Short mmCIF file of C-alpha atoms in Angstrom, two decimals:
data_model
loop_
_atom_site.label_atom_id
_atom_site.label_comp_id
_atom_site.label_asym_id
_atom_site.label_seq_id
_atom_site.Cartn_x
_atom_site.Cartn_y
_atom_site.Cartn_z
CA MET A 44 21.04 16.16 -0.48
CA ASN A 45 19.51 13.42 1.76
CA LEU A 46 16.04 13.25 0.84
CA SER A 47 14.05 13.40 -2.76
CA ILE A 48 10.43 13.26 -3.11
CA ILE A 49 8.89 12.03 -5.94
CA ILE A 50 5.45 12.85 -7.04
CA PRO A 51 3.54 11.42 -10.39
CA ALA A 52 0.85 13.53 -11.21
CA TYR A 53 -1.80 13.57 -14.05
CA ASN A 54 -4.14 16.74 -14.06
CA GLU A 55 -3.86 17.72 -10.44
CA GLU A 56 -4.46 21.44 -10.93
CA LYS A 57 -7.31 20.92 -7.96
CA ARG A 58 -4.69 19.55 -5.35
CA VAL A 59 -1.10 20.15 -6.28
CA LYS A 60 -0.63 23.66 -4.40
CA ALA A 61 -2.08 22.48 -1.30
CA THR A 62 0.48 19.35 -1.56
CA LEU A 63 3.48 21.40 -2.26
CA ASP A 64 2.88 24.23 0.36
CA HIS A 65 2.79 21.27 3.20
CA LEU A 66 5.84 19.80 1.85
CA ILE A 67 7.56 23.02 1.76
CA GLU A 68 6.82 24.12 5.08
CA LYS A 69 7.42 20.98 6.72
CA PHE A 70 10.95 20.21 4.77
CA ASN A 71 12.10 23.45 3.10
CA LYS A 72 15.14 23.17 1.40
CA SER A 73 16.45 20.15 3.24
CA CYS A 74 15.24 18.13 0.10
CA GLU A 75 14.27 18.26 -3.32
CA ILE A 76 10.71 17.69 -4.93
CA LEU A 77 10.28 16.30 -8.26
CA ILE A 78 6.45 16.70 -9.92
CA VAL A 79 6.48 13.96 -12.61
CA SER A 80 3.43 15.36 -14.53
CA GLU A 81 1.85 14.06 -17.87
CA SER A 82 -1.06 16.57 -17.34
CA THR A 83 -2.87 18.71 -19.84
CA ASP A 84 -4.44 21.23 -17.53
CA LYS A 85 -2.99 23.82 -15.29
CA THR A 86 -0.86 21.42 -13.01
CA ASN A 87 2.37 22.17 -14.81
CA THR A 88 1.95 26.09 -14.61
CA ILE A 89 1.20 25.54 -10.95
CA ILE A 90 4.75 23.87 -10.28
CA LEU A 91 6.43 26.13 -12.37
CA LYS A 92 5.33 28.96 -9.89
CA PHE A 93 6.29 27.44 -7.35
CA SER A 94 9.96 26.77 -8.95
CA GLU A 95 10.49 30.28 -9.30
CA THR A 96 10.75 31.00 -5.52
CA GLU A 97 11.71 27.41 -4.33
CA PRO A 98 14.59 25.77 -6.72
CA PHE A 99 14.09 22.52 -5.01
CA VAL A 100 10.74 21.90 -6.41
CA LYS A 101 11.24 20.55 -10.00
CA LEU A 102 8.88 19.70 -12.80
CA VAL A 103 9.68 16.99 -14.99
CA THR A 104 7.35 16.46 -18.28
CA SER A 105 6.48 13.64 -20.33
CA THR A 106 4.38 14.30 -23.56
CA LYS A 107 3.03 10.65 -23.13
CA ARG A 108 1.05 8.56 -20.36
CA LEU A 109 3.68 7.08 -18.22
CA GLY A 110 1.53 5.72 -15.59
CA LYS A 111 2.41 5.83 -11.82
CA GLY A 112 5.41 3.20 -12.26
CA GLY A 113 6.68 4.86 -15.43
CA ALA A 114 6.85 8.19 -13.86
CA PHE A 115 8.27 7.15 -10.42
CA LYS A 116 10.89 5.22 -13.19
CA LYS A 117 11.41 8.83 -14.68
CA GLY A 118 11.76 10.82 -11.89
CA PHE A 119 14.38 8.76 -10.10
CA GLU A 120 16.55 9.28 -13.03
CA SER A 121 16.97 12.89 -12.20
CA THR A 122 17.01 12.26 -8.18
CA ARG A 123 20.11 13.01 -5.88
CA GLY A 124 18.96 11.75 -2.54
CA ASN A 125 20.26 8.88 -0.39
CA THR A 126 16.38 8.47 0.59
CA VAL A 127 13.91 8.51 -1.75
CA LEU A 128 10.01 8.48 -1.34
CA LEU A 129 7.16 8.14 -3.49
CA LEU A 130 4.07 10.27 -2.43
CA ASP A 131 0.81 10.66 -4.07
CA SER A 132 -0.13 14.10 -5.29
CA ASP A 133 -3.19 14.39 -2.97
CA LEU A 134 -0.98 14.02 0.08
CA PRO A 135 -3.16 11.29 1.39
CA VAL A 136 -1.32 10.94 4.81
CA LEU A 137 -0.59 13.47 7.76
CA ILE A 138 2.69 15.41 6.90
CA SER A 139 3.87 13.93 10.42
CA ASP A 140 3.46 10.61 9.14
CA VAL A 141 5.28 11.46 5.83
CA GLU A 142 8.24 12.36 8.58
CA LYS A 143 7.81 8.95 10.26
CA VAL A 144 7.87 6.91 6.97
CA ILE A 145 11.04 8.39 5.95
CA SER A 146 12.61 8.54 9.26
CA SER A 147 12.28 4.30 9.16
CA ILE A 148 14.95 4.45 6.70
CA GLY A 149 18.36 3.38 8.19
CA LYS A 150 16.42 0.74 10.49
CA VAL A 151 15.05 -0.81 7.66
CA ASP A 152 15.64 -0.51 3.77
CA VAL A 153 12.13 -0.14 2.71
CA ALA A 154 9.59 1.80 4.79
CA VAL A 155 5.85 1.77 3.79
CA GLY A 156 3.07 4.10 4.87
CA SER A 157 0.20 1.33 5.92
CA ARG A 158 -3.67 1.50 6.62
CA GLU A 159 -3.67 -2.12 7.94
CA VAL A 160 -1.30 -2.16 10.89
CA GLU A 161 -1.93 -1.29 14.74
CA ASP A 162 -2.17 1.89 15.38
CA THR A 163 -3.34 3.24 12.03
CA LYS A 164 -6.41 5.84 11.69
CA ILE A 165 -8.66 6.42 8.68
CA LEU A 166 -9.82 10.15 9.15
CA VAL A 167 -11.50 10.15 6.18
CA TYR A 168 -13.22 6.72 4.74
CA PRO A 169 -13.47 6.12 1.10
CA PRO A 170 -16.54 4.25 -0.47
CA LEU A 171 -16.98 0.99 0.69
CA ILE A 172 -16.35 -0.59 -3.03
CA ARG A 173 -13.05 1.00 -2.91
CA VAL A 174 -12.13 -0.44 0.50
CA PHE A 175 -13.28 -4.01 -0.80
CA ALA A 176 -11.46 -3.74 -4.30
CA GLY A 177 -8.22 -2.53 -1.73
CA LYS A 178 -8.14 -5.44 0.28
CA VAL A 179 -8.95 -7.90 -2.48
CA PHE A 180 -5.92 -6.94 -4.30
CA SER A 181 -3.44 -6.74 -1.66
CA LYS A 182 -4.66 -10.16 -0.11
CA LEU A 183 -4.41 -11.68 -3.80
CA PHE A 184 -0.91 -10.17 -4.35
CA ASN A 185 0.29 -11.56 -0.67
CA LEU A 186 -1.16 -14.85 -1.54
CA LEU A 187 0.12 -15.35 -4.78
CA PHE A 188 3.63 -13.91 -3.77
CA ASP A 189 3.90 -14.48 -0.19
CA LEU A 190 4.91 -10.97 0.70
CA HIS A 191 3.63 -10.39 3.93
CA VAL A 192 2.80 -6.78 3.49
CA LYS A 193 -0.80 -5.83 4.87
CA ASP A 194 -1.16 -2.47 2.56
CA THR A 195 0.77 -2.66 -0.77
CA GLN A 196 -1.03 0.41 -2.26
CA CYS A 197 -0.92 3.01 0.46
CA GLY A 198 0.35 6.42 -1.41
CA CYS A 199 3.77 7.01 0.74
CA LYS A 200 6.92 4.94 0.43
CA ALA A 201 10.58 5.55 1.31
CA PHE A 202 13.29 3.78 -0.01
CA LYS A 203 17.03 3.71 0.61
CA ARG A 204 18.80 5.03 -2.57
CA GLU A 205 20.56 1.88 -3.49
CA VAL A 206 17.48 -0.31 -2.95
CA LEU A 207 15.76 1.39 -6.15
CA GLU A 208 19.33 1.50 -8.03
CA ASN A 209 19.08 -2.31 -7.96
CA VAL A 210 15.27 -3.19 -7.67
CA LEU A 211 13.50 -1.08 -10.47
CA PRO A 212 15.36 -2.20 -13.43
CA ALA A 213 13.78 -5.69 -12.65
CA VAL A 214 10.28 -3.81 -12.53
CA GLU A 215 7.97 -4.18 -15.27
CA SER A 216 4.92 -2.78 -14.35
CA ASN A 217 3.89 0.97 -14.73
CA GLY A 218 0.17 0.85 -13.67
CA PHE A 219 -1.29 1.15 -10.62
CA GLU A 220 -0.20 -2.49 -9.72
CA PHE A 221 3.50 -0.92 -9.73
CA ASP A 222 3.38 -0.42 -6.07
CA ALA A 223 3.06 -4.38 -5.43
CA GLU A 224 5.39 -5.39 -7.92
CA LEU A 225 8.30 -3.07 -6.59
CA LEU A 226 7.72 -4.33 -2.76
CA PHE A 227 7.93 -8.00 -3.99
CA ARG A 228 11.21 -7.04 -6.09
CA CYS A 229 12.60 -5.50 -2.85
CA LYS A 230 11.73 -8.53 -0.91
CA LYS A 231 12.97 -10.82 -3.33
CA MET A 232 16.47 -9.35 -3.44
CA GLY A 233 16.37 -9.49 0.46
CA TYR A 234 15.77 -5.89 1.59
CA THR A 235 13.79 -5.26 4.74
CA ILE A 236 10.30 -3.72 4.37
CA LYS A 237 8.38 -2.27 7.61
CA GLU A 238 4.92 -0.84 7.65
CA VAL A 239 4.45 2.18 9.43
CA PRO A 240 1.27 3.11 10.73
CA VAL A 241 -0.49 6.42 9.08
CA ASN A 242 -3.32 8.71 10.00
CA TRP A 243 -4.55 8.41 6.37
CA SER A 244 -7.64 10.24 4.35
CA TYR A 245 -9.51 9.59 1.52
CA LYS A 246 -9.42 12.41 -1.14
CA PRO A 247 -11.98 12.84 -3.84
CA ASP A 248 -11.39 13.26 -7.41
CA SER A 249 -8.96 10.23 -7.60
CA LYS A 250 -7.47 9.05 -11.17
CA LEU A 251 -8.27 5.71 -10.43
CA ASN A 252 -10.86 3.95 -12.66
CA LEU A 253 -12.16 1.27 -10.22
CA PHE A 254 -13.16 -0.92 -12.75
CA LYS A 255 -10.98 -0.53 -15.53
CA ASP A 256 -7.85 -0.05 -13.39
CA THR A 257 -8.81 -2.94 -11.23
CA ILE A 258 -9.16 -5.41 -14.32
CA SER A 259 -5.66 -4.01 -15.42
CA MET A 260 -4.28 -4.99 -11.88
CA GLY A 261 -5.29 -7.90 -11.97
CA LYS A 262 -4.07 -9.06 -15.26
CA GLY A 263 -0.79 -7.38 -14.69
CA VAL A 264 -0.56 -9.26 -11.34
CA LEU A 265 -1.36 -12.92 -13.05
CA LYS A 266 1.09 -12.16 -15.78
CA LEU A 267 3.88 -11.36 -13.13
CA TRP A 268 3.02 -14.69 -11.18
CA LEU A 269 3.02 -16.70 -14.19
CA LYS A 270 6.37 -15.08 -15.13
CA THR A 271 7.59 -15.86 -11.89
CA TYR A 272 6.06 -19.27 -11.48
CA VAL A 273 7.85 -20.23 -14.72
CA ALA A 274 11.21 -19.14 -13.67
CA MET A 275 10.89 -20.87 -10.48
CA GLN A 276 10.07 -24.00 -12.12
CA LYS A 277 13.29 -23.84 -14.69
CA SER A 278 15.13 -23.19 -11.85
#
């Protein structure tokens, strides 16, 4: 098994079928697809229906809210692939760009789909307040942690398996700030990171609560920075 795709999902009955249709058409049996679901709607039923005919589509469930990071960590425990892809359930990038991100692994350790580098195209724009909040978060994180990744939050990231085996135990975040901390830990351990331009579309029905989750992300980032700063002072 060369590729494992992990999709955190919370009440995605409106979108998960289309996402799985695209992934199965492109990758067929050359991968395993794990959907880590905390859902209370029909999401799990839809996934199980796929599993009946496509056994490489697997449902991993949780009775409690794990958050995006917690779901990815739980899903990784069940993977076998040499390359592991973290993908948002709404499939925000073109499937050809998903393939492009995956194919970058080998040349680099971590490949990040990016909306902020040359040759990127935004096909459907989100509300301006979301654009502003995303840019502020990425710039703040880069300023505090010297990360040099312009887009930390795009929902398409690929990793060598060994990277995650070494890095994930150190990642404390489980919420939406998880992506940024994961990339920071990768860089801190010396792994190479490349941003890959993608064609990206905003999808409605996002599970991100702009006000509540932005505050939560900010608190998480500041907590991580303080802990990192204290550790640096001690060393």
